[in-house]
């Protein structure tokens, strides 16, 4: 089955490895043509349930405060909810003028927030989960690479605010895996050992166990790690 012939009535769910579905949309920063406008950059496309709600407000303030940190890793942010443009503008103005959260105040959200009253984009991206709420998007996160391919999808329910340090860790992990041709183990952070690709033949497996390379630490033939210093990781993935 291709992505275009889901059974009638079954909402389309993009998958990791798929090209990010294309759309044009009105946003708080003008019209965008997605993902074409972001070619050559990483982008986090995320949805939130509604403007003028507390969890969403705390998330937007946190994301906006971390925008420079994401930009250091060549990563742009794009938000979406099924509210209209004027609601978005009024909410972002209120956030800047009135809200203090965890020491953050006077926070200006300068990344685009998509208006999606018709739920066209939310439906295209599988952001509406009727069992949770049929008229609001859940808290979906799509991490899309510079070629426009979806690399990570994370969903949270309405009541659970996201962990933005984890989203930054995801970006760093994906970029590190691409750059060094490695995988990253549980709870990996830059500076922790990385996983060397598993031996793809009996010969390599045998050699690895008989004469492990000095740079590698093998628990068994299928589980070998190597060190990449945090500064090497940062030098490779961080924009200068
Ligand atoms: C919130 O952002 O606070 C929220 C939004 C929709 C449902 C529940 C909570």
Short mmCIF file of N, CA, C and O in Angstrom, two decimals, residues 142-231:
data_model
loop_
_atom_site.label_atom_id
_atom_site.label_comp_id
_atom_site.label_asym_id
_atom_site.label_seq_id
_atom_site.Cartn_x
_atom_site.Cartn_y
_atom_site.Cartn_z
N UNK A 142 7.27 16.27 14.67
CA UNK A 142 7.90 15.65 13.51
C UNK A 142 9.27 16.30 13.31
O UNK A 142 9.35 17.52 13.12
N UNK A 143 10.31 15.50 13.38
CA UNK A 143 11.66 16.01 13.10
C UNK A 143 11.99 15.63 11.66
O UNK A 143 11.97 14.45 11.30
N UNK A 144 12.23 16.65 10.84
CA UNK A 144 12.39 16.47 9.39
C UNK A 144 13.80 16.92 9.00
O UNK A 144 14.27 17.96 9.45
N UNK A 145 14.44 16.10 8.17
CA UNK A 145 15.86 16.38 7.88
C UNK A 145 16.01 17.33 6.69
O UNK A 145 15.02 17.72 6.06
N UNK A 146 17.24 17.72 6.37
CA UNK A 146 17.45 18.72 5.30
C UNK A 146 16.99 18.26 3.93
O UNK A 146 16.84 19.07 3.02
N UNK A 147 16.76 16.94 3.75
CA UNK A 147 16.22 16.44 2.47
C UNK A 147 14.70 16.36 2.48
O UNK A 147 14.08 15.87 1.55
N UNK A 148 14.08 16.80 3.59
CA UNK A 148 12.62 16.77 3.68
C UNK A 148 12.06 15.41 4.07
O UNK A 148 10.89 15.13 3.82
N UNK A 149 12.89 14.58 4.69
CA UNK A 149 12.44 13.24 5.10
C UNK A 149 12.14 13.23 6.61
O UNK A 149 12.89 13.80 7.40
N UNK A 150 11.02 12.60 6.98
CA UNK A 150 10.65 12.51 8.39
C UNK A 150 11.59 11.53 9.09
O UNK A 150 11.71 10.38 8.67
N UNK A 151 12.25 11.99 10.13
CA UNK A 151 13.25 11.15 10.81
C UNK A 151 12.82 10.71 12.20
O UNK A 151 13.33 9.71 12.72
N UNK A 152 11.94 11.47 12.83
CA UNK A 152 11.45 11.09 14.16
C UNK A 152 10.02 11.60 14.29
O UNK A 152 9.71 12.69 13.81
N UNK A 153 9.16 10.79 14.92
CA UNK A 153 7.79 11.21 15.23
C UNK A 153 7.55 10.90 16.70
O UNK A 153 7.83 9.80 17.16
N UNK A 154 7.06 11.90 17.44
CA UNK A 154 6.72 11.69 18.85
C UNK A 154 5.34 12.29 19.09
O UNK A 154 5.06 13.40 18.64
N UNK A 155 4.50 11.55 19.78
CA UNK A 155 3.16 12.05 20.12
C UNK A 155 2.99 12.10 21.63
O UNK A 155 3.37 11.16 22.33
N UNK A 156 2.39 13.19 22.10
CA UNK A 156 2.01 13.31 23.51
C UNK A 156 0.51 13.62 23.55
O UNK A 156 -0.01 14.30 22.66
N UNK A 157 -0.16 13.22 24.64
CA UNK A 157 -1.58 13.56 24.78
C UNK A 157 -1.75 15.03 25.18
O UNK A 157 -0.77 15.73 25.43
N UNK A 158 -3.00 15.45 25.26
CA UNK A 158 -3.28 16.86 25.56
C UNK A 158 -2.74 17.30 26.92
O UNK A 158 -2.29 18.43 27.08
N UNK A 159 -2.78 16.39 27.88
CA UNK A 159 -2.49 16.81 29.26
C UNK A 159 -1.00 16.84 29.60
O UNK A 159 -0.62 17.29 30.67
N UNK A 160 -0.15 16.34 28.69
CA UNK A 160 1.26 16.17 29.03
C UNK A 160 2.15 17.11 28.22
O UNK A 160 2.30 16.94 27.01
N UNK A 161 2.75 18.08 28.91
CA UNK A 161 3.67 19.00 28.23
C UNK A 161 4.95 18.27 27.82
O UNK A 161 5.41 17.37 28.52
N UNK A 162 5.49 18.69 26.68
CA UNK A 162 6.68 18.02 26.15
C UNK A 162 7.95 18.37 26.92
O UNK A 162 8.01 19.39 27.58
N UNK A 163 8.96 17.52 26.79
CA UNK A 163 10.28 17.80 27.36
C UNK A 163 11.18 18.30 26.22
O UNK A 163 11.55 17.55 25.33
N UNK A 164 11.51 19.59 26.26
CA UNK A 164 12.22 20.19 25.12
C UNK A 164 13.70 19.87 25.12
O UNK A 164 14.35 19.91 24.07
N UNK A 165 14.27 19.53 26.28
CA UNK A 165 15.65 19.04 26.29
C UNK A 165 15.72 17.73 25.49
O UNK A 165 16.70 17.46 24.81
N UNK A 166 14.69 16.91 25.62
CA UNK A 166 14.67 15.65 24.87
C UNK A 166 14.60 15.93 23.37
O UNK A 166 15.27 15.26 22.57
N UNK A 167 13.83 16.94 22.97
CA UNK A 167 13.74 17.23 21.53
C UNK A 167 15.09 17.71 21.00
O UNK A 167 15.50 17.34 19.89
N UNK A 168 15.82 18.49 21.80
CA UNK A 168 17.16 18.92 21.38
C UNK A 168 18.10 17.71 21.32
O UNK A 168 18.92 17.58 20.41
N UNK A 169 17.95 16.80 22.28
CA UNK A 169 18.76 15.57 22.28
C UNK A 169 18.47 14.74 21.03
O UNK A 169 19.38 14.16 20.42
N UNK A 170 17.20 14.69 20.63
CA UNK A 170 16.83 13.94 19.41
C UNK A 170 17.54 14.53 18.20
O UNK A 170 18.14 13.80 17.39
N UNK A 171 17.51 15.86 18.07
CA UNK A 171 18.17 16.52 16.93
C UNK A 171 19.67 16.18 16.94
O UNK A 171 20.25 15.78 15.92
N UNK A 172 20.30 16.32 18.10
CA UNK A 172 21.75 16.04 18.18
C UNK A 172 22.03 14.57 17.86
O UNK A 172 23.01 14.24 17.19
N UNK A 173 21.18 13.68 18.36
CA UNK A 173 21.38 12.24 18.14
C UNK A 173 21.26 11.89 16.66
O UNK A 173 22.08 11.14 16.11
N UNK A 174 20.24 12.43 15.99
CA UNK A 174 20.06 12.14 14.56
C UNK A 174 21.24 12.68 13.75
O UNK A 174 21.77 12.01 12.86
N UNK A 175 21.66 13.89 14.07
CA UNK A 175 22.77 14.50 13.31
C UNK A 175 24.08 13.75 13.56
O UNK A 175 24.89 13.58 12.65
N UNK A 176 24.25 13.30 14.80
CA UNK A 176 25.47 12.54 15.13
C UNK A 176 25.47 11.19 14.40
O UNK A 176 26.49 10.77 13.83
N UNK A 177 24.32 10.53 14.40
CA UNK A 177 24.21 9.23 13.71
C UNK A 177 24.53 9.41 12.22
O UNK A 177 25.27 8.61 11.63
N UNK A 178 24.00 10.47 11.61
CA UNK A 178 24.25 10.71 10.18
C UNK A 178 25.72 11.01 9.93
O UNK A 178 26.33 10.49 9.00
N UNK A 179 26.28 11.88 10.75
CA UNK A 179 27.64 12.35 10.47
C UNK A 179 28.68 11.25 10.68
O UNK A 179 29.62 11.10 9.90
N UNK A 180 28.53 10.48 11.76
CA UNK A 180 29.57 9.50 12.11
C UNK A 180 29.21 8.07 11.70
O UNK A 180 29.97 7.14 11.97
N UNK A 181 28.04 7.87 11.09
CA UNK A 181 27.57 6.54 10.72
C UNK A 181 27.57 5.60 11.93
O UNK A 181 28.18 4.53 11.92
N UNK A 182 26.91 6.04 12.96
CA UNK A 182 26.81 5.25 14.20
C UNK A 182 25.35 5.28 14.65
O UNK A 182 24.51 5.94 14.04
N UNK A 183 25.06 4.55 15.73
CA UNK A 183 23.76 4.67 16.39
C UNK A 183 24.03 5.17 17.81
O UNK A 183 25.17 5.14 18.29
N UNK A 184 22.97 5.64 18.46
CA UNK A 184 23.18 6.19 19.81
C UNK A 184 22.35 5.39 20.81
O UNK A 184 21.16 5.17 20.59
N UNK A 185 22.98 4.92 21.88
CA UNK A 185 22.28 4.03 22.82
C UNK A 185 21.34 4.81 23.76
O UNK A 185 21.25 6.04 23.68
N UNK A 186 20.70 4.05 24.63
CA UNK A 186 19.73 4.63 25.57
C UNK A 186 20.32 5.82 26.30
O UNK A 186 21.48 5.77 26.76
N UNK A 187 19.56 6.89 26.36
CA UNK A 187 19.90 8.08 27.13
C UNK A 187 21.18 8.77 26.66
O UNK A 187 21.75 9.59 27.38
N UNK A 188 21.62 8.45 25.43
CA UNK A 188 22.87 9.03 24.92
C UNK A 188 22.82 10.56 24.94
O UNK A 188 21.80 11.18 24.66
N UNK A 189 23.97 11.11 25.27
CA UNK A 189 24.19 12.56 25.13
C UNK A 189 25.59 12.73 24.54
O UNK A 189 26.44 11.84 24.70
N UNK A 190 25.86 13.86 23.86
CA UNK A 190 27.20 14.05 23.28
C UNK A 190 28.29 13.78 24.32
O UNK A 190 28.22 14.28 25.44
N UNK A 191 29.28 12.98 23.93
CA UNK A 191 30.37 12.62 24.84
C UNK A 191 30.23 11.19 25.35
O UNK A 191 31.20 10.56 25.75
N UNK A 192 29.01 10.65 25.31
CA UNK A 192 28.82 9.25 25.70
C UNK A 192 29.26 8.35 24.54
O UNK A 192 29.23 8.77 23.38
N UNK A 193 29.63 7.08 24.86
CA UNK A 193 30.00 6.16 23.78
C UNK A 193 28.83 5.96 22.81
O UNK A 193 27.67 6.03 23.21
N UNK A 194 29.18 5.73 21.54
CA UNK A 194 28.16 5.48 20.51
C UNK A 194 28.26 4.03 20.04
O UNK A 194 29.28 3.35 20.29
N UNK A 195 27.23 3.56 19.38
CA UNK A 195 27.18 2.17 18.92
C UNK A 195 27.73 2.08 17.49
O UNK A 195 27.27 2.79 16.60
N UNK A 196 28.70 1.18 17.31
CA UNK A 196 29.27 0.94 15.98
C UNK A 196 28.30 0.03 15.22
O UNK A 196 27.71 -0.87 15.84
N UNK A 197 28.09 0.26 13.90
CA UNK A 197 27.15 -0.60 13.17
C UNK A 197 27.45 -2.09 13.41
O UNK A 197 28.61 -2.50 13.42
N UNK A 198 26.39 -2.84 13.61
CA UNK A 198 26.52 -4.27 13.93
C UNK A 198 27.23 -5.00 12.78
O UNK A 198 27.00 -4.68 11.61
N UNK A 199 28.06 -5.96 13.15
CA UNK A 199 28.78 -6.75 12.14
C UNK A 199 27.78 -7.33 11.16
O UNK A 199 26.77 -7.93 11.57
N UNK A 200 28.05 -7.16 9.87
CA UNK A 200 27.08 -7.60 8.87
C UNK A 200 27.42 -8.93 8.25
O UNK A 200 26.75 -9.39 7.33
N UNK A 201 28.47 -9.56 8.74
CA UNK A 201 28.80 -10.89 8.22
C UNK A 201 29.45 -11.70 9.34
O UNK A 201 29.97 -11.14 10.32
N UNK A 202 29.43 -13.01 9.17
CA UNK A 202 30.03 -13.89 10.19
C UNK A 202 31.51 -13.59 10.33
O UNK A 202 32.07 -13.59 11.43
N UNK A 203 32.16 -13.25 9.16
CA UNK A 203 33.59 -12.97 9.19
C UNK A 203 33.91 -11.76 10.04
O UNK A 203 34.82 -11.79 10.89
N UNK A 204 33.15 -10.69 9.83
CA UNK A 204 33.38 -9.46 10.61
C UNK A 204 33.11 -9.73 12.09
O UNK A 204 33.87 -9.30 12.97
N UNK A 205 32.03 -10.47 12.38
CA UNK A 205 31.69 -10.79 13.78
C UNK A 205 32.85 -11.55 14.43
O UNK A 205 33.26 -11.23 15.57
N UNK A 206 33.39 -12.51 13.70
CA UNK A 206 34.49 -13.32 14.24
C UNK A 206 35.73 -12.45 14.49
O UNK A 206 36.35 -12.49 15.56
N UNK A 207 36.05 -11.61 13.48
CA UNK A 207 37.24 -10.75 13.60
C UNK A 207 37.10 -9.78 14.77
O UNK A 207 38.04 -9.52 15.51
N UNK A 208 35.90 -9.24 14.90
CA UNK A 208 35.68 -8.26 15.97
C UNK A 208 35.93 -8.88 17.33
O UNK A 208 36.47 -8.23 18.23
N UNK A 209 35.51 -10.13 17.50
CA UNK A 209 35.68 -10.76 18.81
C UNK A 209 37.12 -11.26 18.99
O UNK A 209 37.66 -11.21 20.08
N UNK A 210 37.74 -11.72 17.87
CA UNK A 210 39.11 -12.25 17.97
C UNK A 210 40.11 -11.12 18.18
O UNK A 210 41.00 -11.21 19.03
N UNK A 211 39.97 -10.08 17.37
CA UNK A 211 40.91 -8.94 17.45
C UNK A 211 40.14 -7.64 17.44
O UNK A 211 40.07 -6.97 16.41
N UNK A 212 39.53 -7.28 18.55
CA UNK A 212 38.75 -6.03 18.55
C UNK A 212 39.65 -4.83 18.25
O UNK A 212 40.78 -4.78 18.73
N UNK A 213 39.15 -3.92 17.41
CA UNK A 213 39.92 -2.70 17.13
C UNK A 213 40.13 -1.96 18.44
O UNK A 213 39.28 -2.00 19.33
N UNK A 214 41.29 -1.29 18.51
CA UNK A 214 41.64 -0.60 19.76
C UNK A 214 40.60 0.45 20.15
O UNK A 214 40.32 0.68 21.33
N UNK A 215 39.98 1.04 19.11
CA UNK A 215 39.03 2.13 19.37
C UNK A 215 37.67 1.61 19.82
O UNK A 215 36.81 2.39 20.21
N UNK A 216 37.48 0.27 19.75
CA UNK A 216 36.16 -0.28 20.02
C UNK A 216 36.12 -1.08 21.31
O UNK A 216 37.08 -1.76 21.65
N UNK A 217 34.98 -1.04 21.97
CA UNK A 217 34.76 -1.88 23.14
C UNK A 217 33.59 -2.79 22.79
O UNK A 217 32.49 -2.30 22.51
N UNK A 218 33.83 -4.13 22.74
CA UNK A 218 32.74 -5.04 22.34
C UNK A 218 32.26 -5.86 23.53
O UNK A 218 33.05 -6.57 24.16
N UNK A 219 30.97 -5.77 23.83
CA UNK A 219 30.35 -6.63 24.85
C UNK A 219 30.14 -8.01 24.26
O UNK A 219 30.28 -9.02 24.94
N UNK A 220 29.76 -8.01 23.01
CA UNK A 220 29.59 -9.24 22.23
C UNK A 220 29.68 -8.83 20.77
O UNK A 220 29.75 -7.64 20.46
N UNK A 221 29.62 -9.78 19.85
CA UNK A 221 29.85 -9.45 18.43
C UNK A 221 28.87 -8.41 17.90
O UNK A 221 29.17 -7.65 17.00
N UNK A 222 27.65 -8.37 18.51
CA UNK A 222 26.60 -7.48 17.98
C UNK A 222 26.52 -6.16 18.73
O UNK A 222 25.70 -5.30 18.37
N UNK A 223 27.36 -6.00 19.76
CA UNK A 223 27.19 -4.84 20.63
C UNK A 223 28.56 -4.22 20.91
O UNK A 223 29.21 -4.53 21.89
N UNK A 224 28.98 -3.36 19.96
CA UNK A 224 30.29 -2.71 20.10
C UNK A 224 30.09 -1.20 20.16
O UNK A 224 29.28 -0.64 19.43
N UNK A 225 30.85 -0.56 21.03
CA UNK A 225 30.77 0.89 21.16
C UNK A 225 32.14 1.51 20.88
O UNK A 225 33.16 0.82 20.88
N UNK A 226 32.12 2.80 20.61
CA UNK A 226 33.39 3.54 20.54
C UNK A 226 33.16 4.93 21.11
O UNK A 226 32.02 5.40 21.20
N UNK A 227 34.27 5.55 21.51
CA UNK A 227 34.17 6.89 22.10
C UNK A 227 34.18 7.93 20.99
O UNK A 227 34.96 7.84 20.04
N UNK A 228 33.31 8.91 21.10
CA UNK A 228 33.47 10.15 20.32
C UNK A 228 33.33 11.28 21.33
O UNK A 228 32.27 11.40 21.97
N UNK A 229 34.38 12.04 21.49
CA UNK A 229 34.36 13.09 22.51
C UNK A 229 33.26 14.11 22.21
O UNK A 229 32.92 14.35 21.05
N UNK A 230 32.75 14.73 23.26
CA UNK A 230 31.67 15.71 23.10
C UNK A 230 32.11 16.85 22.18
O UNK A 230 31.32 17.31 21.34
N UNK A 231 33.38 17.28 22.30
CA UNK A 231 33.80 18.40 21.46
C UNK A 231 33.89 17.99 19.99
O UNK A 231 33.63 18.80 19.09
#
